[in-house]
Tab-separated table of C-alpha atoms in Angstrom:
chain	number	residue	atom	x	y	z
A	1	MET	CA	16.946	94.198	0.913
A	2	ALA	CA	14.452	92.446	-1.229
A	3	LEU	CA	11.470	90.597	0.349
A	4	TRP	CA	12.402	87.197	-0.857
A	5	THR	CA	15.949	87.213	0.556
A	6	GLN	CA	14.725	88.315	4.106
A	7	HIS	CA	12.162	85.739	3.969
A	8	PRO	CA	13.194	82.443	2.345
A	9	ARG	CA	9.974	80.342	3.282
A	10	TYR	CA	7.895	83.015	1.844
A	11	SER	CA	9.963	82.792	-1.404
A	12	THR	CA	9.718	79.063	-1.650
A	13	PHE	CA	5.820	79.481	-1.179
A	14	ILE	CA	5.960	81.978	-4.071
A	15	LEU	CA	8.109	79.846	-6.321
A	16	PHE	CA	5.827	76.667	-5.597
A	17	CYS	CA	2.970	78.833	-6.620
A	18	VAL	CA	4.084	80.160	-9.957
A	19	VAL	CA	5.479	76.456	-10.875
A	20	GLY	CA	2.254	75.090	-10.014
A	21	THR	CA	0.183	77.790	-12.296
A	22	LEU	CA	2.624	76.946	-15.044
A	23	TYR	CA	1.768	73.295	-14.760
A	24	LEU	CA	-1.820	73.679	-14.652
A	25	LEU	CA	-1.785	76.113	-17.627
A	26	GLY	CA	0.313	73.473	-19.448
A	27	VAL	CA	-2.003	70.554	-18.804
A	28	HIS	CA	-5.386	72.387	-19.702
A	29	HIS	CA	-4.773	75.170	-22.192
A	30	PRO	CA	-5.795	73.852	-25.510
A	31	GLY	CA	-2.565	75.167	-27.226
A	32	ALA	CA	-0.253	73.728	-24.435
A	33	ILE	CA	3.023	72.371	-25.798
A	34	ARG	CA	3.222	69.327	-23.155
A	35	PRO	CA	0.086	67.427	-24.092
A	36	ARG	CA	1.149	67.915	-27.846
A	37	ILE	CA	4.630	66.294	-26.972
A	38	ALA	CA	2.930	63.656	-25.001
A	39	LEU	CA	0.570	62.679	-27.503
A	40	ARG	CA	2.995	62.686	-30.297
A	41	LYS	CA	5.040	60.021	-28.050
A	42	LEU	CA	2.098	58.024	-27.692
A	43	HIS	CA	1.183	58.166	-31.234
A	44	ALA	CA	4.907	57.241	-32.053
A	45	HIS	CA	4.635	53.790	-30.099
A	46	ASP	CA	1.252	52.575	-31.100
A	47	LEU	CA	0.512	49.561	-33.157
A	48	PRO	CA	-0.395	51.207	-36.586
A	49	THR	CA	2.539	53.361	-36.584
A	50	ARG	CA	4.888	50.475	-35.620
A	51	LEU	CA	3.681	48.466	-38.534
A	52	GLU	CA	3.697	51.183	-41.094
A	53	ARG	CA	7.410	51.842	-40.115
A	54	SER	CA	8.209	48.334	-40.535
A	55	LYS	CA	6.342	48.491	-43.816
A	56	ARG	CA	8.737	51.305	-44.999
A	57	ILE	CA	11.755	49.562	-43.900
A	58	TYR	CA	10.813	46.382	-45.735
A	59	ASN	CA	9.850	48.355	-48.879
A	60	LYS	CA	13.455	49.574	-48.987
A	61	LEU	CA	14.680	45.895	-48.821
A	62	LEU	CA	12.352	44.931	-51.976
A	63	VAL	CA	14.690	47.752	-53.967
A	64	GLU	CA	17.817	46.490	-52.559
A	65	ARG	CA	16.906	43.101	-53.684
A	66	GLN	CA	16.541	44.249	-57.236
A	67	GLY	CA	19.897	45.963	-57.116
A	68	LEU	CA	21.490	42.643	-55.759
A	69	ILE	CA	20.258	40.794	-58.641
A	70	LYS	CA	21.271	43.289	-61.045
A	71	LYS	CA	24.716	43.331	-59.621
A	72	PHE	CA	25.386	39.653	-59.820
A	73	GLY	CA	23.185	38.768	-62.358
A	74	PRO	CA	21.993	40.868	-64.064
A	75	ASN	CA	18.852	38.883	-64.365
A	76	PRO	CA	17.416	36.304	-62.023
A	77	GLN	CA	18.334	33.140	-64.231
A	78	ASP	CA	21.942	34.263	-64.074
A	79	ILE	CA	21.859	34.033	-60.283
A	80	VAL	CA	22.459	30.655	-58.693
A	81	LEU	CA	21.565	29.667	-55.183
A	82	PHE	CA	24.914	28.692	-54.022
A	83	PRO	CA	27.860	30.162	-56.161
A	84	PRO	CA	30.669	27.082	-56.501
A	85	ASN	CA	34.072	27.982	-54.981
A	86	VAL	CA	35.851	28.818	-58.017
A	87	ALA	CA	36.769	32.066	-59.168
A	88	PRO	CA	35.287	34.687	-59.880
A	89	TRP	CA	34.070	34.175	-56.295
A	90	PRO	CA	30.936	36.344	-55.949
A	91	PRO	CA	30.165	36.995	-52.218
A	92	TYR	CA	26.815	35.806	-51.843
A	93	THR	CA	24.148	32.988	-51.263
A	94	VAL	CA	20.404	32.880	-51.960
A	95	TRP	CA	19.476	33.770	-48.427
A	96	ASP	CA	21.220	37.183	-49.039
A	97	PHE	CA	18.534	38.018	-51.364
A	98	PHE	CA	15.775	37.241	-48.659
A	99	PRO	CA	16.573	38.442	-45.241
A	100	ALA	CA	13.981	38.857	-42.384
A	101	ALA	CA	13.951	42.432	-42.628
A	102	PHE	CA	10.310	42.974	-41.226
A	103	ASN	CA	10.171	44.253	-37.767
A	104	CYS	CA	7.656	42.402	-35.523
A	105	PRO	CA	5.826	45.173	-33.730
A	106	HIS	CA	5.511	42.829	-30.590
A	107	GLU	CA	8.184	40.772	-28.495
A	108	ILE	CA	9.935	38.040	-30.386
A	109	GLN	CA	10.184	34.955	-28.355
A	110	ARG	CA	11.419	31.304	-29.344
A	111	LEU	CA	9.239	28.777	-28.482
A	112	GLY	CA	10.355	25.032	-28.172
A	113	ALA	CA	13.785	23.855	-28.087
A	114	LEU	CA	16.934	25.893	-28.693
A	115	GLY	CA	18.233	23.198	-31.277
A	116	ASP	CA	15.977	21.531	-33.603
A	117	GLY	CA	12.347	21.887	-33.007
A	118	GLY	CA	11.982	25.546	-31.723
A	119	LYS	CA	10.381	28.352	-33.512
A	120	TRP	CA	10.539	32.164	-33.302
A	121	VAL	CA	7.139	33.638	-32.617
A	122	CYS	CA	6.115	37.226	-32.912
A	123	GLY	CA	3.907	38.425	-30.053
A	124	VAL	CA	2.508	35.331	-28.157
A	125	SER	CA	1.239	37.542	-25.766
A	126	ARG	CA	-1.450	38.744	-28.214
A	127	VAL	CA	-2.899	35.294	-28.118
A	128	GLU	CA	-2.034	34.563	-24.314
A	129	LYS	CA	-5.661	35.150	-23.172
A	130	LYS	CA	-7.516	34.605	-26.492
A	131	ARG	CA	-10.530	32.540	-26.070
A	132	ASP	CA	-10.762	31.291	-29.814
A	133	CYS	CA	-6.974	30.715	-30.042
A	134	VAL	CA	-6.161	28.283	-32.812
A	135	VAL	CA	-2.607	26.784	-33.810
A	136	TYR	CA	-2.037	24.305	-36.361
A	137	SER	CA	0.967	22.391	-36.500
A	138	VAL	CA	2.109	20.376	-39.658
A	139	GLY	CA	5.177	18.051	-39.387
A	140	ILE	CA	5.516	16.472	-36.000
A	141	ASN	CA	8.132	13.887	-35.882
A	142	TYR	CA	7.443	13.101	-32.112
A	143	GLU	CA	9.253	16.555	-31.167
A	144	SER	CA	6.754	18.784	-29.612
A	145	SER	CA	8.655	21.232	-27.601
A	146	PHE	CA	7.304	24.030	-29.785
A	147	GLU	CA	3.557	22.977	-29.025
A	148	ALA	CA	4.305	22.200	-25.427
A	149	GLU	CA	5.435	25.855	-24.899
A	150	ILE	CA	2.510	27.153	-26.916
A	151	LEU	CA	0.386	25.438	-24.337
A	152	ALA	CA	2.358	26.675	-21.320
A	153	ASN	CA	2.381	30.433	-22.554
A	154	THR	CA	-1.464	30.446	-23.299
A	155	ASP	CA	-4.632	29.919	-21.412
A	156	ASN	CA	-6.877	28.728	-24.077
A	157	CYS	CA	-4.936	27.950	-27.505
A	158	GLN	CA	-6.104	24.718	-28.865
A	159	ILE	CA	-3.443	22.769	-31.096
A	160	TRP	CA	-4.413	20.621	-34.218
A	161	GLY	CA	-1.194	18.451	-35.211
A	162	TYR	CA	-0.720	16.584	-38.368
A	163	ASP	CA	1.848	14.152	-39.409
A	164	TYR	CA	1.301	10.934	-41.441
A	165	THR	CA	4.828	9.653	-40.504
A	166	VAL	CA	4.058	9.205	-36.584
A	167	SER	CA	1.133	8.384	-34.522
A	168	SER	CA	0.737	11.147	-31.919
A	169	PHE	CA	2.529	14.303	-30.642
A	170	GLY	CA	6.017	14.087	-28.842
A	171	PRO	CA	6.453	13.351	-25.297
A	172	GLN	CA	7.051	17.035	-24.527
A	173	ILE	CA	3.405	17.804	-24.091
A	174	PRO	CA	2.373	16.954	-20.428
A	175	ALA	CA	-0.722	14.867	-19.595
A	176	SER	CA	-2.491	17.895	-18.025
A	177	ALA	CA	-2.607	19.742	-21.379
A	178	LEU	CA	-3.513	16.911	-23.768
A	179	GLY	CA	-7.295	18.181	-23.610
A	180	ARG	CA	-6.087	21.228	-25.829
A	181	THR	CA	-4.410	19.172	-28.391
A	182	HIS	CA	-5.908	17.309	-31.566
A	183	PHE	CA	-3.965	14.883	-33.537
A	184	LYS	CA	-4.298	13.123	-36.738
A	185	PRO	CA	-1.955	10.999	-39.038
A	186	TYR	CA	-2.582	13.091	-41.997
A	187	GLY	CA	-0.109	15.153	-44.371
A	188	LEU	CA	-0.301	18.403	-45.701
A	189	ALA	CA	-0.517	18.637	-49.736
A	190	GLY	CA	-1.571	20.659	-52.730
A	191	LYS	CA	-4.772	18.586	-53.132
A	192	ASP	CA	-6.730	15.986	-51.274
A	193	LYS	CA	-5.744	12.184	-51.766
A	194	ASP	CA	-4.800	9.303	-49.626
A	195	LYS	CA	-4.578	11.110	-46.006
A	196	MET	CA	-2.882	13.944	-47.801
A	197	TYR	CA	-5.427	17.060	-47.536
A	198	THR	CA	-4.874	20.798	-48.194
A	199	LEU	CA	-4.955	23.383	-45.481
A	200	GLU	CA	-8.440	24.836	-46.479
A	201	SER	CA	-9.910	21.021	-46.253
A	202	LEU	CA	-8.184	20.638	-42.908
A	203	MET	CA	-9.731	23.648	-41.602
A	204	LYS	CA	-13.259	22.589	-42.834
A	205	MET	CA	-12.919	19.487	-41.289
A	206	ASN	CA	-12.391	21.549	-37.924
A	207	GLY	CA	-14.751	24.174	-38.608
A	208	HIS	CA	-12.194	26.785	-38.480
A	209	THR	CA	-12.038	29.858	-40.707
A	210	HIS	CA	-8.898	31.319	-39.161
A	211	ILE	CA	-5.520	30.021	-37.771
A	212	ASP	CA	-3.671	32.410	-35.421
A	213	ILE	CA	-0.387	30.360	-35.742
A	214	LEU	CA	0.610	28.105	-38.422
A	215	LYS	CA	3.542	26.089	-38.167
A	216	ILE	CA	4.726	23.902	-41.264
A	217	ASP	CA	7.892	21.447	-41.662
A	218	ILE	CA	7.029	19.209	-44.613
A	219	GLU	CA	10.507	18.434	-46.317
A	220	HIS	CA	10.135	20.554	-49.475
A	221	TRP	CA	6.373	19.823	-50.068
A	222	GLU	CA	6.133	23.495	-48.597
A	223	PHE	CA	6.293	25.083	-52.263
A	224	GLU	CA	3.444	22.751	-53.744
A	225	THR	CA	1.349	23.343	-50.554
A	226	LEU	CA	1.484	27.043	-50.024
A	227	THR	CA	1.134	27.701	-54.108
A	228	ALA	CA	-2.185	25.582	-54.029
A	229	LEU	CA	-3.274	27.693	-50.828
A	230	ILE	CA	-2.113	31.051	-51.807
A	231	GLU	CA	-3.011	31.489	-55.468
A	232	PRO	CA	-6.995	31.236	-54.927
A	233	TYR	CA	-6.743	33.969	-52.080
A	234	LEU	CA	-4.470	36.220	-54.513
A	235	ALA	CA	-6.854	35.815	-57.292
A	236	ASN	CA	-9.889	36.802	-55.198
A	237	GLY	CA	-7.914	39.376	-53.364
A	238	ARG	CA	-8.763	37.797	-49.862
A	239	PRO	CA	-6.377	37.875	-46.967
A	240	LEU	CA	-4.857	34.717	-45.980
A	241	PRO	CA	-6.583	32.652	-43.187
A	242	PHE	CA	-3.743	32.897	-40.690
A	243	GLY	CA	-1.965	35.318	-38.587
A	244	GLN	CA	1.514	33.983	-38.716
A	245	LEU	CA	3.593	31.123	-40.348
A	246	GLN	CA	6.654	29.316	-38.887
A	247	LEU	CA	8.238	27.425	-42.043
A	248	GLU	CA	11.259	25.401	-43.046
A	249	LEU	CA	12.338	25.974	-46.187
A	250	HIS	CA	14.011	23.033	-48.363
A	251	LEU	CA	15.671	24.302	-51.412
A	252	TRP	CA	16.306	20.856	-52.919
A	253	ASN	CA	16.431	20.906	-56.658
A	254	MET	CA	15.481	24.361	-57.206
A	255	THR	CA	16.627	27.263	-59.178
A	256	PHE	CA	17.045	30.968	-58.084
A	257	PRO	CA	14.133	32.077	-60.616
A	258	GLU	CA	11.658	29.312	-59.190
A	259	PHE	CA	12.445	30.441	-55.735
A	260	LEU	CA	12.310	34.077	-56.538
A	261	LYS	CA	8.845	33.540	-58.203
A	262	TRP	CA	7.485	31.616	-55.226
A	263	TRP	CA	9.017	33.900	-52.372
A	264	GLU	CA	7.427	37.174	-54.271
A	265	MET	CA	4.091	35.095	-54.227
A	266	LEU	CA	4.132	35.079	-50.506
A	267	GLU	CA	4.880	38.935	-50.264
A	268	ALA	CA	2.159	39.518	-52.647
A	269	ALA	CA	-0.190	37.517	-50.403
A	270	GLY	CA	1.085	39.681	-47.351
A	271	LEU	CA	3.641	37.399	-45.676
A	272	ARG	CA	6.597	39.580	-44.135
A	273	PRO	CA	9.729	37.621	-42.639
A	274	PHE	CA	10.653	38.851	-39.316
A	275	TRP	CA	12.898	35.979	-38.304
A	276	THR	CA	15.314	33.539	-40.195
A	277	GLU	CA	17.962	30.912	-39.291
A	278	PRO	CA	19.895	28.445	-41.025
A	279	ASN	CA	19.198	24.704	-40.226
A	280	LEU	CA	22.617	24.086	-38.830
A	281	VAL	CA	21.992	20.661	-37.531
A	282	TYR	CA	21.215	19.485	-40.970
A	283	GLN	CA	24.437	20.956	-42.373
A	284	ASN	CA	26.439	19.435	-39.678
A	285	TYR	CA	25.273	15.802	-39.939
A	286	ASN	CA	23.886	15.248	-43.232
A	287	ARG	CA	25.420	17.253	-46.014
A	288	ALA	CA	28.545	18.904	-44.886
A	289	GLY	CA	28.792	22.353	-46.648
A	290	SER	CA	25.247	22.533	-47.525
A	291	THR	CA	23.088	25.275	-46.508
A	292	ASP	CA	19.922	24.809	-48.387
A	293	LEU	CA	17.599	24.629	-45.335
A	294	ALA	CA	16.554	27.606	-43.502
A	295	GLU	CA	13.840	28.567	-40.900
A	296	TYR	CA	11.657	31.540	-41.519
A	297	SER	CA	8.868	32.969	-39.441
A	298	PHE	CA	6.404	35.317	-41.258
A	299	LEU	CA	4.048	38.006	-40.073
A	300	ASN	CA	0.837	38.306	-42.319
A	301	ILE	CA	0.249	41.918	-42.522
A	302	LYS	CA	-3.088	41.805	-44.639
A	303	GLY	CA	-6.586	41.439	-43.217
A	304	SER	CA	-7.424	41.881	-39.341
A	305	ASN	CA	-5.438	38.907	-37.399
A	306	VAL	CA	-4.829	39.562	-33.830
A	307	PHE	CA	-1.137	40.540	-34.608
A	308	ILE	CA	-1.704	43.445	-36.671
A	309	LYS	CA	-5.155	44.838	-35.236
A	310	ASP	CA	-5.873	45.921	-31.865
A	311	SER	CA	-9.462	44.335	-30.639
């Protein structure tokens, strides 16, 4: 009779030794399979790899957009923002050409009210402990649930708020956090004039060279304002001075070619939409059937901001 059948304890000991030896060889041998598999798995989940994957997905979307324009155009000037309800009935709206197809490489979290006022943010954990965290919020209207949650979810973020139609932040910000907020009754515009300032002018006033999170809701002035801001950066090949952008779009009195050109300027500057939702409150109460307002959140994939680079 074999030895291992006569002495089961001895057999167990031998088996343990063999398994242990194979494990140690797998860990320490240069050509071992286990470490390579582990490294591949680790590499597949690092930040640069996630960003590259997101870029590939978004680049596919750019090709599909051109196909959709050709299908319903065939040229941009042939596309209307919202087709009328008459035959032939083309199954699209302007928002179908501009989906939020970029994958945020971090957690996505809504900060602020679930109704009007809240915004979707990519990777707030990246600024949770950041010592020099800077947030700009333009367009307050006494609703500051977004700003209040930024303060609650971070240790050091300072918020600069601007709105020439009100005199302060909204009541949502607790008194204990007011020391991290700074408000001025100014507006954001494409040039400086009468309490209206460009983003660069506001940053210069505050001694800032970079903004981590920029929120803008300025009732259609976003087109003039962001055009004036972005064009010089594109001309000089510099990255935009903010990490991500939460923006409400108001497509009043615009054509599809105008919006397409403006949107492609954002993309050329490195902005990629990772979240969108229509403003259904506006649709419900103000202009029944109209869907020309939408919220977008963008990540800036150029430069070295905290959301795309590990420190």
